Amino acid sequence: MKFAFFKRFSLLFDGLLACVLVLVIESISRHSLISAFQFSFGAPLTFLYNALLIFVTLLILYFFKRRMFVRFIICIFWLVLGIINGCVLANRVTPFNFTDLKLVGDLFAMDNSKYLSTAEEAAIIIALGCLAVFLVFIALRGPKYQGKIHRLRNAAFIAVLVLALPAITRAAIQSNILAGYFGNLAEGYQEYGFVYCFAASAVDTGMSKPDNYSEETITAILDSVETEETSADTDDLPNIIFVQLETFIDPYELNFLEYSEDPIPNFHNLMENYTSGYLTVPVVGAGTANTEFEVLTGMGIQFFGLGEYPYKTVLKETVCESIADDLSQLGYGTHAIHNNSGNFYSRATVFSQMGFDSFTSEELMNITEYNEYGTWPTDSILVGETQKALDSTEDQSDFVFTITVQSHGSYPTEEVFEDPEIEVTGGETEEEHYQWEYYINELHEVDAFIGDLIAMLEERDEKTIVVLYGDHLPTMGLADEDMNNGSIYQTTYATWNNFGLEEADADLAAYQLMAYITDQLDIHEGTLFTYHQSAMSAGTTGDASYVTDWELLQYDLLYGELYSYGGEQKYEASDLVMGVEDVVIEAAEISGDGEEIVITGENFTPSSVVYINGEAVETEYVSGNELLASVSGSGEGEISVVVNQVGSSETVFRSSNEVSVSVSAP
């Protein structure tokens, strides 16, 4: 009898189930049941809209006889998304969104990230196994709907509801029940709910065509840009080095911590003597590539979908004007350097779309030193790699974009430093204390890298300017009130130069930084950089038209008709070369037992893999000049030997010369 009652009012019960699921998901996401109830009662219409989205997905079950099984599948789907979001928010500030799914492959490529412990990974595997067993049981033994399925009627009902969703959503946005855009993703999820925000991040990607987009509008905007022609002497252009410092902030901006000494004396010295200021960035706790995108292109993340990474979407397929393209027009060599995987954030593809000449990733670096927790390479290696990039071009100025990684999270809650160089006080718990102690001491080591980088550049007889900036704040639950500057979306930047450039401190946004620096150098190149230079010079960056015109130009360059270029693409993807040094085999000899081949040469790295007759073989890295590889199973006679620098997904980034070796029977 009770099943008949449930069957008769199943739509009502599924509506209640959707509400319960939203409450559970919000409890997990907010790490608080009380906060979830506050959301449901404080914003009931927003809560009900989230429930409506789940309810629509539950309607799928009315096409099946095994409704209980399908209902479980749908509920588990939403609960898993909520659990993932809860786990993500335990490690970073930015919540889980649809674009994160495109980064799964990148995360597997980070061998030492330690986002999950071995025990946590085992627990997940066990939980998934139990869930699979449960679902199989429900599928085979669960209740089965006995009545007739009115598929046509059900399909019509679902179609009406689905087609009505856009209108309901627009009405909710117009009534301020929802928001179509919010700059702070974390706050947006808190205010409008996980289900809505995640769903919006899945369907709202790319840029929408602005209402007033036309050739006439773009022409008018470009005609209003007032900048001089590049007046810098093209025979004496300075090297320009931008260093994006992973999760780097000024520790003195944290108003609840104290230190035994200045953790970043080199950075502070640059702030006191050269141009510096606050830098407003688009992300917190994660999203390095989005700050990077804004700096390199002058474009804005705010015009894309919620939580979108253009590196993982439009820039994988579309040429994008960047500072590398613009400086190349002046004769610059352009190089990117990063001591992390070349495939992470699709950089090996994206840097080609941006016009870089070379990209040196960790696969091309002889990395042997890692931070104290063993998660990330130390940044000290980047001094030499930057020098190599500068040396790779003769009689040519260079633009070098270097990305660090050492101070990346996650941050251990147990003691790592027995005798830390910087003593830190102010953490509320022992776990927080160890996290901050670890993080601050990593910043101290990154600051040592900064000092070494400047010292290396001081010894070179070349005009050079360096710009160093933090990409975002760390995780660990920071809020605006924890910062002396009052914002978790502000980092700091500092500069250095050796040719007497006047100090001109300014607080900037990430998308303005490159334009501001090149303006100081009398370099006025690039569609968006000259646009920002013109607006900053005129003092109109606070005007509404500044943002609307900027959006129009950005749409035109990425999705529009390229009116800015006269209707045809001005730039092409570059023939990006991975690394700036050849991998060389000097000699290859079969060992005495005939089982191994000893390869000597130059520029081998831990990512070097020996290929025999075109097939990868087991390789042992000995040093930058020696590798050992198995020849077992290669047969007799002449074999072809090549050393490839291999990244994630077996991507070959660079290859050595080919040598032939004679193998005889053992």
Coordinates of N, CA, C and O in Angstrom, one line a residue, residues 68 80 89 121 155 166 207 209 231 297 303 352 379 385 405 412 421 438 465 477 495 499 510 513 533 638 643:
M68 N 14.1 2.8 -9.2 CA 14.9 2.9 -8.0 C 16.4 3.0 -8.3 O 17.1 3.8 -7.8
V80 N 28.3 12.9 -5.6 CA 29.7 12.8 -5.9 C 30.3 14.2 -6.3 O 31.4 14.6 -5.8
L89 N 37.5 22.3 -1.8 CA 37.5 23.5 -0.9 C 38.3 23.2 0.4 O 38.6 24.2 1.1
E121 N 43.7 7.9 -1.0 CA 43.5 7.2 -2.3 C 42.9 5.8 -2.1 O 42.0 5.4 -2.8
A155 N 7.9 12.4 -22.0 CA 8.8 13.1 -22.8 C 8.3 14.6 -23.0 O 9.1 15.5 -22.9
P166 N 15.5 28.0 -19.4 CA 16.2 29.3 -19.7 C 15.4 30.5 -19.3 O 15.9 31.5 -18.8
M207 N 32.9 33.4 -24.7 CA 32.3 34.8 -24.6 C 31.1 34.9 -25.4 O 31.0 34.4 -26.6
K209 N 28.5 37.1 -27.7 CA 28.7 38.2 -28.6 C 28.0 39.5 -28.0 O 26.8 39.5 -27.7
S231 N 58.8 54.4 -29.5 CA 60.0 55.4 -29.7 C 61.3 54.8 -29.2 O 62.3 55.4 -29.3
T297 N 48.3 38.6 -22.3 CA 47.4 39.0 -23.4 C 46.7 40.3 -23.2 O 46.3 40.9 -24.2
F303 N 35.3 38.0 -18.7 CA 34.4 37.9 -19.8 C 34.0 36.5 -20.2 O 33.2 36.3 -21.1
S352 N 52.5 28.0 -28.2 CA 52.6 28.1 -29.7 C 51.5 29.0 -30.2 O 51.8 29.9 -31.1
D379 N 63.0 26.3 -7.1 CA 63.1 27.3 -8.1 C 64.5 27.7 -8.5 O 64.7 28.4 -9.5
E385 N 68.3 28.3 -16.2 CA 67.4 28.2 -17.3 C 67.1 29.5 -18.0 O 67.1 29.7 -19.2
V405 N 57.4 27.3 -9.3 CA 56.5 26.3 -8.8 C 56.7 26.0 -7.3 O 55.8 25.4 -6.7
P412 N 51.6 21.0 4.3 CA 51.5 20.0 5.3 C 51.1 20.5 6.6 O 51.5 21.6 7.0
E421 N 64.4 28.3 9.3 CA 65.1 29.6 9.2 C 64.3 30.8 9.6 O 64.8 31.7 10.2
Y438 N 55.6 26.2 7.1 CA 56.1 25.6 5.9 C 56.0 26.6 4.7 O 57.0 26.8 4.0
I465 N 65.2 44.6 -17.8 CA 64.2 44.9 -16.8 C 63.5 43.6 -16.3 O 63.3 42.7 -17.2
G477 N 42.1 29.0 3.9 CA 41.0 29.7 4.5 C 41.1 31.2 4.7 O 40.5 31.8 5.6
T495 N 59.8 45.3 -9.4 CA 60.6 45.3 -10.6 C 62.1 45.6 -10.3 O 62.4 46.0 -9.1
F499 N 69.2 50.1 -16.0 CA 69.5 51.2 -16.9 C 68.8 52.5 -16.5 O 68.5 53.4 -17.3
A510 N 46.1 42.6 -13.2 CA 47.0 41.7 -13.9 C 46.9 42.0 -15.4 O 48.0 42.0 -16.1
L513 N 49.3 45.0 -16.3 CA 50.7 45.0 -15.9 C 51.6 45.1 -17.0 O 52.6 45.9 -17.1
Q533 N 47.2 51.1 -22.3 CA 48.1 52.2 -22.2 C 47.3 53.5 -22.4 O 47.5 54.5 -21.6
E638 N 72.3 -4.2 -36.2 CA 72.3 -2.8 -36.0 C 71.0 -2.3 -35.4 O 69.9 -2.7 -35.9
V643 N 67.5 9.5 -28.0 CA 67.0 9.9 -26.7 C 66.0 10.9 -26.9 O 66.2 12.0 -27.5

